[in-house]
Amino acid sequence: MDVKLIKLYKYEKLQFIHLMQLLIFLVFLLVYLLSLCGNATVALTVHTDCSLHNPMYFFLANLAVLEIFYSSVIAPLALVNLLSGRKATISLAGCGTQMFFFVFLGSADCILLAVMAYDRYVAICHPLHYTLIINWTVCACLVSGSLVLGFLLALQLTILLFHLPFCGTNEINHFYCDVLPVLRLACADTQIHQATVFVVSVIVLTMPFLIICISYVFIVAAILKIRSAAGQHRAISTCSSHLTVVLLQYGCCSFIYLRPSSSYSPEQGQAVTVIYIFVTPLLNPLIYSMRNKDLKDALGRALGRAMLFQRK
């Protein structure tokens, strides 16, 4: 084949790769911006609408804020690297910081979902005692407890991993500093560290998920006892959105972290990570706004006020 044709073929191939990278970048950027807007809208609507000033929406607003910070720990740097088309470099301290905040916010997110399940259990199974059990002091303590527990788990795990000696190329086959890819860079025995990662995963994923399952067993039993169809529908509507978010979040995270480190696949890890870093934060506000009548009505009122303000 002619040398000019070979060069032309290589040039066209590079152009196609750059075009695909740009297209993927634009899609992920759009998804990230929409997730920021969606979660910020939910949080602001709950804050400004007096009809939503109750514990369920307080937890939802905190979840929305967590989702904003959680995705923002990874997404901006991943987008910059995708646009540049080069292998990204990050300092050891920067890698540790990114991992700490990712584990911290991700853990708090999972624990808060369990708190929300407990809140729905009390509201449906013990409606007469709801305001006594879930008062504002308890709400603040539960949210603070989720953050503190996530902080402590992330701090211990990050310190433990970054005391390991790293050798070789120090090149991570991932687009951010995740726990398992960083652990693979260590040139020492990591059995204790792998066991620690598994224990943290159990605390963050299995235990909250068990609380959620137990809560929903009691919730389903209580719903079945409700005689009116309208009452059953309202109870189901307040729980279905939360349950959908739980399945998305826990399904993705469990696939990565609740399996032996030896069976970890970087390619599968990257694909699943894209879902819970980019897609899940976008779906959460959509799921809650579409399946929750009170929130949908509040968003409609907020949109109406914004349009009226613009006309004036």
C-alpha angles and dihedrals in degrees: 000000000000115000091231091054091050091051091047090050092050091047092051090047091052091047090052091049091049090048092051091048090051091048092049089047092053092048093049092044091053092048091048094048092047090051090051092049093044096049093042089051092052093048094047093045091053090047096049102035112080093201089066096052096114133105097264093058092038088061090044092053090050090049090052091051091048090051090054094053093037095057092038092061090066112014103067095051091043090052093049091050091047092052094047092050092213132111107272123232126208130177121247090248091048091050091050092048092050092048092048095053093042092053092040097051094036092052093047089049093054094045091049090055088057090049089053090052090052089049091054090047092055093043094052103031098036105025095155092055096038097104091047096049099037103040124152093266090054090047092054091046093050094050092044090048091053090052095044094048091047090048094051094046092048093047094050094045094047093048091047094050097044092052087068119101112249123205141164122042095336087218117149118211092218140072095247140021101278121173101248098044090049090048089056090061093062117108095205138072106293101179093111091046092049089050090050092051089051092049091049089048090052091050093047100038114017100042096047090043090052089052089050092050093048091047092052093048088059091041093053090047090051093046091053089056092056107102101198118078090216091055092049092048093051092048092048093047092055091051105036095069092050092047091051091052091047092054091049095047100040094039093058097040094046091051090059106034107027096066133077114283089231091064094050113126117199091207093052089043092055093047094050092042090057088058098052096036100045110011105038095053087052095048096047097071090039092052094047095044094047098043100037115074097195093052092044091053092047091051089050091052091048091050090048092052091049092051091047091050091051092052091053 
